[in-house]
PDB file of C-alpha atoms (C1' of nucleotides) in Angstrom:
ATOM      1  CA  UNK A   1     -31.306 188.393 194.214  1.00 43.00           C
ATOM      2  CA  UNK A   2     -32.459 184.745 193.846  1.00 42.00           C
ATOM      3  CA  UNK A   3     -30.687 181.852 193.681  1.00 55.00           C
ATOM      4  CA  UNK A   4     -28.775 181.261 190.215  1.00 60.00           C
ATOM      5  CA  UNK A   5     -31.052 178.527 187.908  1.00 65.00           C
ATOM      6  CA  UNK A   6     -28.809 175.568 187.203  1.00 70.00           C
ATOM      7  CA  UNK A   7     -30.046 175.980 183.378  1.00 73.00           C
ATOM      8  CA  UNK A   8     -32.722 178.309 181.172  1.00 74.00           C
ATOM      9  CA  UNK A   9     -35.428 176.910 181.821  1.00 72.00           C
ATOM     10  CA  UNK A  10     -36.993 178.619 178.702  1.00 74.00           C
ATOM     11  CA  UNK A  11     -34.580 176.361 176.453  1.00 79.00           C
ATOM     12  CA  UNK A  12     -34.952 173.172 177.874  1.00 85.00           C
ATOM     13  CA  UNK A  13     -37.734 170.418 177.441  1.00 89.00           C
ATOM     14  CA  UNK A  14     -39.619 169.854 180.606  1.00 87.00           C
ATOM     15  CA  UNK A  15     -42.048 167.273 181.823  1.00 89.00           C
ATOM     16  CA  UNK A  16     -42.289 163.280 180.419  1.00 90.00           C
ATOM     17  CA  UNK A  17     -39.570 162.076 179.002  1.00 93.00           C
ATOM     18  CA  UNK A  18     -40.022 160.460 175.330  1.00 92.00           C
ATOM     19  CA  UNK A  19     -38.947 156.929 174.507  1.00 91.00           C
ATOM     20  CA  UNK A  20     -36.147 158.592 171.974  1.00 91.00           C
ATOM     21  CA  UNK A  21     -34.974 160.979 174.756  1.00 92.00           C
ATOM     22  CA  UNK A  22     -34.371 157.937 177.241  1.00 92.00           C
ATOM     23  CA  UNK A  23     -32.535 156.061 174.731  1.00 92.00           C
ATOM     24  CA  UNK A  24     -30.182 158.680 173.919  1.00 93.00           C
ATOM     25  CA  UNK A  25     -29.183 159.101 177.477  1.00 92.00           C
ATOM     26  CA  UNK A  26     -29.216 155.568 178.557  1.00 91.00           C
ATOM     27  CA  UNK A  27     -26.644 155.131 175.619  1.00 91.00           C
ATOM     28  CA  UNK A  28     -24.540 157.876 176.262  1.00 91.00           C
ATOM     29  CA  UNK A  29     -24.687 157.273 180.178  1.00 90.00           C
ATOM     30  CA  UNK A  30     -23.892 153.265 179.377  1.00 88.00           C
ATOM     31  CA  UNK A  31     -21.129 154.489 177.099  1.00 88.00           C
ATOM     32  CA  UNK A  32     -19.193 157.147 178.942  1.00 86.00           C
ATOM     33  CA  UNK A  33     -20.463 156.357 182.198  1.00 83.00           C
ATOM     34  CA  UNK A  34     -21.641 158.866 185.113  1.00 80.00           C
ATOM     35  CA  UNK A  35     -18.467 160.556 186.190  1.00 77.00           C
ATOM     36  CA  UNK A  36     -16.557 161.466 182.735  1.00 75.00           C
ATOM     37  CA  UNK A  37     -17.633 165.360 182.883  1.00 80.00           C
ATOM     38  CA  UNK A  38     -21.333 166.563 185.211  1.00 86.00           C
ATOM     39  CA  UNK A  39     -24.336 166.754 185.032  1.00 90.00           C
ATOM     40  CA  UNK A  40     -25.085 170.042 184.258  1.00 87.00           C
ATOM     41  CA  UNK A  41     -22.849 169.820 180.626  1.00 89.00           C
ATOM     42  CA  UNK A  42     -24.391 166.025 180.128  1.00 90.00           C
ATOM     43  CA  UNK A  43     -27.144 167.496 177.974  1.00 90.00           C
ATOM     44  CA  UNK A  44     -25.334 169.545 175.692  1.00 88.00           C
ATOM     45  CA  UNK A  45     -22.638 166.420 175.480  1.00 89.00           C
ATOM     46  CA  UNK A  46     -25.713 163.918 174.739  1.00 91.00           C
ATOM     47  CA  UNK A  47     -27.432 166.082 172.426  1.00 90.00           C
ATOM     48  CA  UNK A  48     -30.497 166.372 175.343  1.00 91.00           C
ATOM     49  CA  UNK A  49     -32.637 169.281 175.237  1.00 90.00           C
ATOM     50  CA  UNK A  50     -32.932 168.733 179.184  1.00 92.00           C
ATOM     51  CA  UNK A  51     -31.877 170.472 182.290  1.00 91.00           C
ATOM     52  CA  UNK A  52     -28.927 168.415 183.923  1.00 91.00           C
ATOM     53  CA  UNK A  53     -31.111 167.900 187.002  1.00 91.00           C
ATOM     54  CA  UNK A  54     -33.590 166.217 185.069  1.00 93.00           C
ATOM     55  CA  UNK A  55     -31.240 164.100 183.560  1.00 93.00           C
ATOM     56  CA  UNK A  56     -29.639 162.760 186.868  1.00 91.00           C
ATOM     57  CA  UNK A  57     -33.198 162.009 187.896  1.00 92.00           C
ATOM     58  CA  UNK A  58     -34.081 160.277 184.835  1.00 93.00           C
ATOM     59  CA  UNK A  59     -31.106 158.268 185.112  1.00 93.00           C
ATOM     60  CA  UNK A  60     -31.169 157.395 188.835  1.00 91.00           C
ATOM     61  CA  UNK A  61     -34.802 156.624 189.352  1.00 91.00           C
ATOM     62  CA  UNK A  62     -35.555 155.033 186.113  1.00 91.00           C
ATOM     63  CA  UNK A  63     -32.767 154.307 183.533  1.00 92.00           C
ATOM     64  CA  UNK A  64     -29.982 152.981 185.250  1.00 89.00           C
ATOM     65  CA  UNK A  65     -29.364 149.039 184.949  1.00 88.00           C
ATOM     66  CA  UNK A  66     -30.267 148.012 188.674  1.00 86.00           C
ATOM     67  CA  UNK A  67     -33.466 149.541 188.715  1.00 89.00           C
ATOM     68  CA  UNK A  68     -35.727 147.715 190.374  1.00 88.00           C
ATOM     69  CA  UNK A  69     -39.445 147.836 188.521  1.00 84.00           C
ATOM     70  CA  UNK A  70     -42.330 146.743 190.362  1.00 85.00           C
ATOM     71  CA  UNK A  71     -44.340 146.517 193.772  1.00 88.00           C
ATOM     72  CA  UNK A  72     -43.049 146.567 196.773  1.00 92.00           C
ATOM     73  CA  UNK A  73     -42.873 143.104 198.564  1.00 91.00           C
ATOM     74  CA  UNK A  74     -43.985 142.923 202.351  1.00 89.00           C
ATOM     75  CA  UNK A  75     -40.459 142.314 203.571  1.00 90.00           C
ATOM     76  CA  UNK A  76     -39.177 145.543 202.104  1.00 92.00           C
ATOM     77  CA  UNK A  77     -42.955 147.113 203.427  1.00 91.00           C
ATOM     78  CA  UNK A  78     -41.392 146.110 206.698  1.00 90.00           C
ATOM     79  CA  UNK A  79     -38.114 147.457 206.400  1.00 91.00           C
ATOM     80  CA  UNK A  80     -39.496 150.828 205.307  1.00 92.00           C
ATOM     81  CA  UNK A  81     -41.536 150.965 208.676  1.00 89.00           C
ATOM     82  CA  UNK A  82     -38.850 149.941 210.870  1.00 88.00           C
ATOM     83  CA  UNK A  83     -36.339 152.592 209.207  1.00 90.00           C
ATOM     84  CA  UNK A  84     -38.663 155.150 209.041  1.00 89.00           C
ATOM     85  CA  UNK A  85     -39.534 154.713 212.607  1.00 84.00           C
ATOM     86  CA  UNK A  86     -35.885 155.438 213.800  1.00 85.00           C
ATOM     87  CA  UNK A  87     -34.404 157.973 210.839  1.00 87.00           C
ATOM     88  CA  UNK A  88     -38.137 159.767 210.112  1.00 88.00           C
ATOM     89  CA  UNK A  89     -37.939 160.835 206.279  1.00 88.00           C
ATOM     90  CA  UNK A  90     -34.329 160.304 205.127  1.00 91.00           C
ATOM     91  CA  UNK A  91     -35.587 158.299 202.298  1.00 92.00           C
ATOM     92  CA  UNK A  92     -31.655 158.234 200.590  1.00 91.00           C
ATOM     93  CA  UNK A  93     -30.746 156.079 203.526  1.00 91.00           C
ATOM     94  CA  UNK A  94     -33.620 153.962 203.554  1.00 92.00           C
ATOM     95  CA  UNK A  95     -33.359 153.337 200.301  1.00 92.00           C
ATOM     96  CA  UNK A  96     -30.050 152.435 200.397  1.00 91.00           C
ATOM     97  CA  UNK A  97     -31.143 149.768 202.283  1.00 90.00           C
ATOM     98  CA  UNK A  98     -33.501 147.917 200.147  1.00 92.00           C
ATOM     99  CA  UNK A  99     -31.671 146.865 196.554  1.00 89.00           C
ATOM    100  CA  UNK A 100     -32.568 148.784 193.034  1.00 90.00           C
ATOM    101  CA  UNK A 101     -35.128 151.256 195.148  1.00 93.00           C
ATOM    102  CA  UNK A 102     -34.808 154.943 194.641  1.00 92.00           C
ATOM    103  CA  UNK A 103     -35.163 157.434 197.236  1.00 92.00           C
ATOM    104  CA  UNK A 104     -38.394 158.543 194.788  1.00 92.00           C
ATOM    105  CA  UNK A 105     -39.675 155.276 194.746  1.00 92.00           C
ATOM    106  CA  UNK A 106     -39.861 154.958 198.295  1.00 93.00           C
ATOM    107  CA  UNK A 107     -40.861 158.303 199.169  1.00 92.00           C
ATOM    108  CA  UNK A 108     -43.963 157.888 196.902  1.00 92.00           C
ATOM    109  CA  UNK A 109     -44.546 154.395 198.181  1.00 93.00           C
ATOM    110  CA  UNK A 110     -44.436 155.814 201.491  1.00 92.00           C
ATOM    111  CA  UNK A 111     -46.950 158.659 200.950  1.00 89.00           C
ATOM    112  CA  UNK A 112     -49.307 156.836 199.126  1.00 89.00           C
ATOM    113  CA  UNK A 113     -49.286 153.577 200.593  1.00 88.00           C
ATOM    114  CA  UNK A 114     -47.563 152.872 203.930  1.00 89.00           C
ATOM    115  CA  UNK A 115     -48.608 156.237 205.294  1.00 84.00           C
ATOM    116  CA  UNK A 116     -52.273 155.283 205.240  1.00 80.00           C
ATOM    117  CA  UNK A 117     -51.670 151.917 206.434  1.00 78.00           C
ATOM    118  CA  UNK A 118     -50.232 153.110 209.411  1.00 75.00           C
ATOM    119  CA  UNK A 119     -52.692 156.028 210.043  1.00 72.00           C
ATOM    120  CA  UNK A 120     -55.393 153.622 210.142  1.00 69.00           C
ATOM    121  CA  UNK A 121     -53.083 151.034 212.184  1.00 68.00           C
ATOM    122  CA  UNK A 122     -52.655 153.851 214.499  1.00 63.00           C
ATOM    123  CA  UNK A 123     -56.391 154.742 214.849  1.00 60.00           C
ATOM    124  CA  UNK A 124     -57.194 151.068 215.641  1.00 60.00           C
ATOM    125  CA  UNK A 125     -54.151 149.783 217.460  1.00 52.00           C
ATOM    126  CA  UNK A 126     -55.903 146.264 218.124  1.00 48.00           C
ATOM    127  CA  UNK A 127     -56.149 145.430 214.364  1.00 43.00           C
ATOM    128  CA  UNK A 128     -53.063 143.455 214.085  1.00 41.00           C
ATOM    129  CA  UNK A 129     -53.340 140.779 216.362  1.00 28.00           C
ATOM    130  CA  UNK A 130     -54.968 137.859 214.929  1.00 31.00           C
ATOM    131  CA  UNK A 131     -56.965 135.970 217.584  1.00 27.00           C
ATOM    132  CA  UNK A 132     -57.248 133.009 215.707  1.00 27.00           C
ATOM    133  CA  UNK A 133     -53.873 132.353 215.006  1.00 28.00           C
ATOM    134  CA  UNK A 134     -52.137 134.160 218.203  1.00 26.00           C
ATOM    135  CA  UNK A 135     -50.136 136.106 215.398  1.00 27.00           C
ATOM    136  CA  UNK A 136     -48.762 139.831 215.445  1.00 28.00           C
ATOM    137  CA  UNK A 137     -48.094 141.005 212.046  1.00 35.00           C
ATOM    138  CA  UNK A 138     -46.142 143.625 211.216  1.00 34.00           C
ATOM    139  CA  UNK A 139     -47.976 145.105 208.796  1.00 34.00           C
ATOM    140  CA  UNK A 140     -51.910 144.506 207.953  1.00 34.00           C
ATOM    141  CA  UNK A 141     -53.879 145.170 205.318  1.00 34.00           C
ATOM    142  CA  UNK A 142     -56.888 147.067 206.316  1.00 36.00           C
ATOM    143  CA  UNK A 143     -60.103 147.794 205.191  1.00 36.00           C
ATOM    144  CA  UNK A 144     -60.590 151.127 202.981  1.00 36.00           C
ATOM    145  CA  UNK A 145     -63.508 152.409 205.144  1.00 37.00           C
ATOM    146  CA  UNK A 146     -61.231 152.290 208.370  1.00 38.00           C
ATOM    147  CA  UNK A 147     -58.426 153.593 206.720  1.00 37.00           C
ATOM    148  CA  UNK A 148     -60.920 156.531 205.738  1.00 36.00           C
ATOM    149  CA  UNK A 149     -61.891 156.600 209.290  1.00 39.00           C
ATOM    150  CA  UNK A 150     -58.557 156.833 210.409  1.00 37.00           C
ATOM    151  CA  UNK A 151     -57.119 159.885 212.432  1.00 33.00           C
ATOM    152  CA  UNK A 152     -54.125 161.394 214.335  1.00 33.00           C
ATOM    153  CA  UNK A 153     -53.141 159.086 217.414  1.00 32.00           C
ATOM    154  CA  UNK A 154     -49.896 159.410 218.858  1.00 31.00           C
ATOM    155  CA  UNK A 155     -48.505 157.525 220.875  1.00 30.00           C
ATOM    156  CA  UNK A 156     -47.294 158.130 224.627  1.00 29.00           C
ATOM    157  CA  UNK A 157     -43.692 157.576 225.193  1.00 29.00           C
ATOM    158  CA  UNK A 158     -42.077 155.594 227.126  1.00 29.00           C
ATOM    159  CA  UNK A 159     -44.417 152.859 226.848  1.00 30.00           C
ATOM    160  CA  UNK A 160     -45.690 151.292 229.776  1.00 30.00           C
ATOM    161  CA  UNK A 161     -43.993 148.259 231.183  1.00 31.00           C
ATOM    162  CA  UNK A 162     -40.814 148.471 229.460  1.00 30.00           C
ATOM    163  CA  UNK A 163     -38.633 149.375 232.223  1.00 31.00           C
ATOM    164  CA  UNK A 164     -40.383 146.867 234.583  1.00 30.00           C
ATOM    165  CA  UNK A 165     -39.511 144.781 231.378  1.00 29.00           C
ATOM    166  CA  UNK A 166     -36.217 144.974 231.949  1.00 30.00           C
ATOM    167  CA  UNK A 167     -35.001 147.945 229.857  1.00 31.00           C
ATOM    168  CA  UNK A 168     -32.325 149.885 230.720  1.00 33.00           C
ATOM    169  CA  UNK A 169     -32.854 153.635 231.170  1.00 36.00           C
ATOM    170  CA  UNK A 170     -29.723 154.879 228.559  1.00 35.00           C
ATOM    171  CA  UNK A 171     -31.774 153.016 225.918  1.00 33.00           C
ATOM    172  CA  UNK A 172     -35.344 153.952 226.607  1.00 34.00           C
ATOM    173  CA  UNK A 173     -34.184 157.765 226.335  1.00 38.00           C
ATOM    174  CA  UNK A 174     -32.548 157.233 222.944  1.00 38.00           C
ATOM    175  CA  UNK A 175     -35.908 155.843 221.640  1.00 38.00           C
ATOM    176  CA  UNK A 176     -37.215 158.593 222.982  1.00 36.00           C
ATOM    177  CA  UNK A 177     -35.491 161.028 221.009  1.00 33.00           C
ATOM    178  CA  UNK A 178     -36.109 158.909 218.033  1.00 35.00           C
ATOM    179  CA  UNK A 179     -39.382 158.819 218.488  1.00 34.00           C
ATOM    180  CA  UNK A 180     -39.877 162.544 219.444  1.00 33.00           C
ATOM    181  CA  UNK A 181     -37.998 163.410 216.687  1.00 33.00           C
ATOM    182  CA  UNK A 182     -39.994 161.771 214.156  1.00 34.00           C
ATOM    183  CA  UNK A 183     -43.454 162.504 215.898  1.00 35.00           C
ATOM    184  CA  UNK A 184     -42.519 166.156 214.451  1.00 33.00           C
ATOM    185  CA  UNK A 185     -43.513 165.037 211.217  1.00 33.00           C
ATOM    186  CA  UNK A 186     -45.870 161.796 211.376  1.00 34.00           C
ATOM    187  CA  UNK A 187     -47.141 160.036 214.660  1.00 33.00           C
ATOM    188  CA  UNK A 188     -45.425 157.296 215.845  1.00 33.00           C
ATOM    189  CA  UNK A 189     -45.292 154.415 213.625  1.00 32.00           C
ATOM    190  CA  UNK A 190     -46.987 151.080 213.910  1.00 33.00           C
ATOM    191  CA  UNK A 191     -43.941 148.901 214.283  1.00 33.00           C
ATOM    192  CA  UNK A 192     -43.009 150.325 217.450  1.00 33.00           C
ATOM    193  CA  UNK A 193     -46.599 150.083 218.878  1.00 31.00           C
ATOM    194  CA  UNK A 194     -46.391 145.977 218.048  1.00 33.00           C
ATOM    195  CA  UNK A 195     -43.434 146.430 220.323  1.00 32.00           C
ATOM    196  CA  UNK A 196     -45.516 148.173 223.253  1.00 29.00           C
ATOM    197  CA  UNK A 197     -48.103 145.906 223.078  1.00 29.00           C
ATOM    198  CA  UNK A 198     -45.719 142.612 222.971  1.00 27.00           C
ATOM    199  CA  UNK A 199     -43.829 144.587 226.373  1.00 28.00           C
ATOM    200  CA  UNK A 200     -47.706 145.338 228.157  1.00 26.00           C
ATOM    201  CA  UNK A 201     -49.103 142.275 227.385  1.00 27.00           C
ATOM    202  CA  UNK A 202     -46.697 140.670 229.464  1.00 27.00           C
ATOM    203  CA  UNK A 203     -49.511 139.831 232.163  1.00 26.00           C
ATOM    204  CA  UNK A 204     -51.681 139.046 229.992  1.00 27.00           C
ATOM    205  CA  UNK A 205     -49.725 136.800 227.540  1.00 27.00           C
ATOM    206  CA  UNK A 206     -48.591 134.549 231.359  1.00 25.00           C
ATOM    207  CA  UNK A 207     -51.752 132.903 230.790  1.00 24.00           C
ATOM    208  CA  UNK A 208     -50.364 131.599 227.604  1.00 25.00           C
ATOM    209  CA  UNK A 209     -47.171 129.604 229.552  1.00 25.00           C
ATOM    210  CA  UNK A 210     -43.758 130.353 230.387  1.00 26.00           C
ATOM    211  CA  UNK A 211     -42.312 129.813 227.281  1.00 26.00           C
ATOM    212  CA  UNK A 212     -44.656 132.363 225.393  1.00 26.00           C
ATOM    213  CA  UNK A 213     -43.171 134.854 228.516  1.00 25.00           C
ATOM    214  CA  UNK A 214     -39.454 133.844 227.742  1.00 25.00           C
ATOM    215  CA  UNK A 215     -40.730 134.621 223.712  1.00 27.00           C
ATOM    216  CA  UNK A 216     -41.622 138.101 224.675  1.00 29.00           C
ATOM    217  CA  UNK A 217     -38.625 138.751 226.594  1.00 28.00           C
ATOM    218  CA  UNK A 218     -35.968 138.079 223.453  1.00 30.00           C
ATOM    219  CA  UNK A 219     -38.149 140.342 221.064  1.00 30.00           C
ATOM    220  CA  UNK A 220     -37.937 142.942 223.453  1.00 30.00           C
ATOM    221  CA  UNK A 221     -34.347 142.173 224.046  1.00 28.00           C
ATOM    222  CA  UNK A 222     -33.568 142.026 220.004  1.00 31.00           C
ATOM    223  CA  UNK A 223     -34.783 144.933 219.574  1.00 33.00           C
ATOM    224  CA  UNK A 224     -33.155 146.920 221.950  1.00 30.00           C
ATOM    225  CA  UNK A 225     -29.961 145.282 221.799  1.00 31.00           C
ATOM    226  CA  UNK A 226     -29.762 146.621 218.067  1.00 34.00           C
ATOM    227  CA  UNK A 227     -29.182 150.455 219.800  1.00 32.00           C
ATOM    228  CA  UNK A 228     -27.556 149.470 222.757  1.00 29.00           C
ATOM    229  CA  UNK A 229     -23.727 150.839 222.360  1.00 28.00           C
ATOM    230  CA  UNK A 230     -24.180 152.754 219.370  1.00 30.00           C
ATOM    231  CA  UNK A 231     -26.038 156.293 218.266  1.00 33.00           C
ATOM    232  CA  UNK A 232     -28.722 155.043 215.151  1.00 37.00           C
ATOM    233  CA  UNK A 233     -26.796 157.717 212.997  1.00 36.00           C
ATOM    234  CA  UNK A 234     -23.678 155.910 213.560  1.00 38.00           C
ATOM    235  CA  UNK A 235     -25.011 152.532 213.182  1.00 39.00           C
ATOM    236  CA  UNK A 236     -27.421 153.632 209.879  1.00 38.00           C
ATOM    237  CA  UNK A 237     -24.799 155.850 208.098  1.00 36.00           C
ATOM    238  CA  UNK A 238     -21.671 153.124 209.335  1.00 38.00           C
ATOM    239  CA  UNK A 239     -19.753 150.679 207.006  1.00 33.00           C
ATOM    240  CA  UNK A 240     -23.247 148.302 206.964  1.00 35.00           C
ATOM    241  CA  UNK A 241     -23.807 147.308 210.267  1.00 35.00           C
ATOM    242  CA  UNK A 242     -26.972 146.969 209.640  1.00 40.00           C
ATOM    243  CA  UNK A 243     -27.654 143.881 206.576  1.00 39.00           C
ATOM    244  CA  UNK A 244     -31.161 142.997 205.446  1.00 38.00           C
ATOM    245  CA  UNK A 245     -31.104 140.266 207.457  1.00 43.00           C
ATOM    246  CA  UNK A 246     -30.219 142.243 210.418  1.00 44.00           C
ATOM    247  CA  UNK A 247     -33.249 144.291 209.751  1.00 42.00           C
ATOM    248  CA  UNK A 248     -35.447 141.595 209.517  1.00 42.00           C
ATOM    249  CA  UNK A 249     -34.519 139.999 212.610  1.00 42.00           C
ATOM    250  CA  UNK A 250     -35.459 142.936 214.239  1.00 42.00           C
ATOM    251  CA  UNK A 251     -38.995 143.194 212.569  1.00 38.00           C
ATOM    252  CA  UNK A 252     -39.712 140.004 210.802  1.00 34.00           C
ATOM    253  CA  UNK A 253     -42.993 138.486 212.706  1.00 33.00           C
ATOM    254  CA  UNK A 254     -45.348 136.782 213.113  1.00 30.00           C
ATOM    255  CA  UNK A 255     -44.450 135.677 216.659  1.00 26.00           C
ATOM    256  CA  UNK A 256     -46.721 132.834 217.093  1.00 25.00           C
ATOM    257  CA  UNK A 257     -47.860 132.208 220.379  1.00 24.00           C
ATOM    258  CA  UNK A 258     -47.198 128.793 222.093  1.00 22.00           C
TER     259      UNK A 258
ATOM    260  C1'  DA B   1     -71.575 157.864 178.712  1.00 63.56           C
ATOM    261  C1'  DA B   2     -70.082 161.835 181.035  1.00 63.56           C
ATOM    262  C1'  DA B   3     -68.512 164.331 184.854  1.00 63.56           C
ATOM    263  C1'  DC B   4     -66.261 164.394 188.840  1.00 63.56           C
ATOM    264  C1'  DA B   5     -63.171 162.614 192.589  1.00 63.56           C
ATOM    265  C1'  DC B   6     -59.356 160.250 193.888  1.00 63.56           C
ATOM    266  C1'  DT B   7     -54.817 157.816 193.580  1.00 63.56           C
ATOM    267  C1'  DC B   8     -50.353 157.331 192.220  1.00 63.56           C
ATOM    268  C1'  DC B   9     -45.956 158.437 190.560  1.00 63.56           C
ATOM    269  C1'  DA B  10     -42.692 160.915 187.545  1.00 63.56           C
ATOM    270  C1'  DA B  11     -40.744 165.095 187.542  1.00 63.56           C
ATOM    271  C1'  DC B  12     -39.729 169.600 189.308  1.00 63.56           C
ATOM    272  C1'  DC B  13     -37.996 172.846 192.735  1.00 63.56           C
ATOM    273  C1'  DG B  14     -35.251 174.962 196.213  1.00 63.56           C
ATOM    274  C1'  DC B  15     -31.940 174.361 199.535  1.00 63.56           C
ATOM    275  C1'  DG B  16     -27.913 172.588 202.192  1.00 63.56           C
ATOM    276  C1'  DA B  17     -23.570 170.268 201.752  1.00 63.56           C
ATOM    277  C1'  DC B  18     -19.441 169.762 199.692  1.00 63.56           C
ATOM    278  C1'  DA B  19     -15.405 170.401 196.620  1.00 63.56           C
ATOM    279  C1'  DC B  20     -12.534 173.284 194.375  1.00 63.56           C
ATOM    280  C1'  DC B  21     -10.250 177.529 193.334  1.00 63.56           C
TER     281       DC B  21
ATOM    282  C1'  DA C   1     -11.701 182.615 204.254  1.00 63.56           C
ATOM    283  C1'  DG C   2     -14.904 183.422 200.900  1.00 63.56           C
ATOM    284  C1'  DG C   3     -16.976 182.734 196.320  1.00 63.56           C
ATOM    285  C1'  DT C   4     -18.655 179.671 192.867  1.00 63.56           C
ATOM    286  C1'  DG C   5     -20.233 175.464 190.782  1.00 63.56           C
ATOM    287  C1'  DT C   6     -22.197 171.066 191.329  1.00 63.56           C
ATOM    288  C1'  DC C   7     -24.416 167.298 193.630  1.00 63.56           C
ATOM    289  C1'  DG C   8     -27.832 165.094 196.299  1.00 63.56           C
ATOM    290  C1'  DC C   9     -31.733 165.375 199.142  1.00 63.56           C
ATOM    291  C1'  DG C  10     -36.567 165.893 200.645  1.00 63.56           C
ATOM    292  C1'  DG C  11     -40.880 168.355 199.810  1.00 63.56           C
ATOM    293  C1'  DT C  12     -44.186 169.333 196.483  1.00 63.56           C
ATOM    294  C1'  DT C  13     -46.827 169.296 192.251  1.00 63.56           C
ATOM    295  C1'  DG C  14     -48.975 168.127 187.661  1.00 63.56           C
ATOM    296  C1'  DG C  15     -51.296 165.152 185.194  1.00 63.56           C
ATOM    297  C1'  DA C  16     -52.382 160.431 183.590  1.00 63.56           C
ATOM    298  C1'  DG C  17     -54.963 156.692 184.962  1.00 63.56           C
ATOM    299  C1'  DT C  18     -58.692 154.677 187.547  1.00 63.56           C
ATOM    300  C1'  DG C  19     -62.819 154.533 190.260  1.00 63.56           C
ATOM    301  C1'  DT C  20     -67.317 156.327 191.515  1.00 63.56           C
ATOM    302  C1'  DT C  21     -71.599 158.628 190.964  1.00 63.56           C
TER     303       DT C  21
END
DNA sequence: AAACACTCCAACCGCGACACC
DNA sequence: AGGTGTCGCGGTTGGAGTGTT
């Protein structure tokens, strides 16, 4: 005894959808709207040959009026990382955080693109910083032989320095379940490593001047003030506490180096 | 030019959550 | 409380397109 199929899958069209099929739906969905009947009776009701499931997809990833078409821009690159790097793979909710993407879209985007990127970030954690402008960047681009080269690095946790930086204890332990929990799946993405290296470089970056020190302090601080207070569920799945621009003050370098 | 390898993304699938009866 | 129907999610796959040999 399986589960019951939404639909007979021996009467219904499967695979790409035809320019006249996506018409006929974008008209009736347009006309009648999403919620006058389901999904499962939409077919028969817009004269689709389709399973309702298909239809819902169709619609939501590629039909519907706020779509957004097109590449993804570094800043939402970024935002991906940083979400991804506290929720793991709940790509509804990070997609609900970047305008007119799907949950597909940045799913796919993830596994094909960002994925990599990181993987080879990971194998080669000393890629990011450019020496000749004292940037970190949040993301890099790297070259395809290293990310062939790349492999399977994770990270230790906690990273080193970060209480001596200052940290309180209550917040390095719910990183650490963050991070543990998403290290299930995927090893510990880059963003998070910038952060280790701005909080161990601390020595290191004196030689730059006080004011580069006080610099390193507020990212540190920024970032874990976001958590402080609040469970990430809470604070992801709450009435928008978190805005784009919140985001990106949390993630948005370079920090340039005085 | 052909064969093969690889990438990317649209679409499918199964399952858990939820609403309703 | 339990059964049923539907929705929404995340993992996976098929195949078109592109690159490489």
């Amino acid at each position: 005894m399986g589960r019951t199929p939404c639909c007979d899958k021996t009467k219904v069209k499967r695979g790409q959808w035809s320019p006249e099929e996506d018409e006929i739906l974008k008209n009736y969905l347009l006309k009648h709207g999403t919620t006058a009947g389901n999904w499962i009776t939409l077919p028969h009701r817009a004269g689709l040959k389709r399973c309702g499931k298909s239809c819902r997809l169709r619609w939501l990833n590629y039909l519907r009026p706020d779509i957004k078409l097109g590449n993804f821009t570094q800043e939402e690159d970024n935002i991906i990382c940083s979400l991804y790097t506290q929720l793991g793979s709940r790509w509804s909710v990070i997609a609900s955080k970047l305008p007119g993407r799907t949950d597909n879209d940045v799913k796919n985007h993830w596994n094909t693109k960002l994925k990599k990127k990181l993987l080879a970030t990971n194998a080669n954690p000393t890629r990011n910083f450019d020496d000749s402008k004292q940037v970190f960047h949040s993301s890099s681009m790297v070259p395809k032989e290293e990310e062939e080269q790349a492999a399977y690095s994770p990270i230790q946790f906690p990273f080193p320095n970060w209480e001596s930086a200052g940290v309180s204890s209550h917040i390095l332990n719910n990183n650490k379940s963050m991070v543990q929990h998403d290290q299930k799946q995927f090893p510990l993405p880059r963003l998070s490593q910038d952060y280790s290296k701005i909080s161990t470089s601390r020595e290191e970056s004196m030689s730059f001047g006080s004011s580069s020190v006080a610099m390193h302090e507020n990212v540190d601080l920024a970032w874990f003030n976001t958590f402080e207070g609040f469970p990430i569920d809470d604070e992801i799945m709450g009435a928008g506490l978190w805005t784009h621009q919140s985001v990106l003050e949390d993630i948005d370098f370079p920090v340039t180096f005085s």
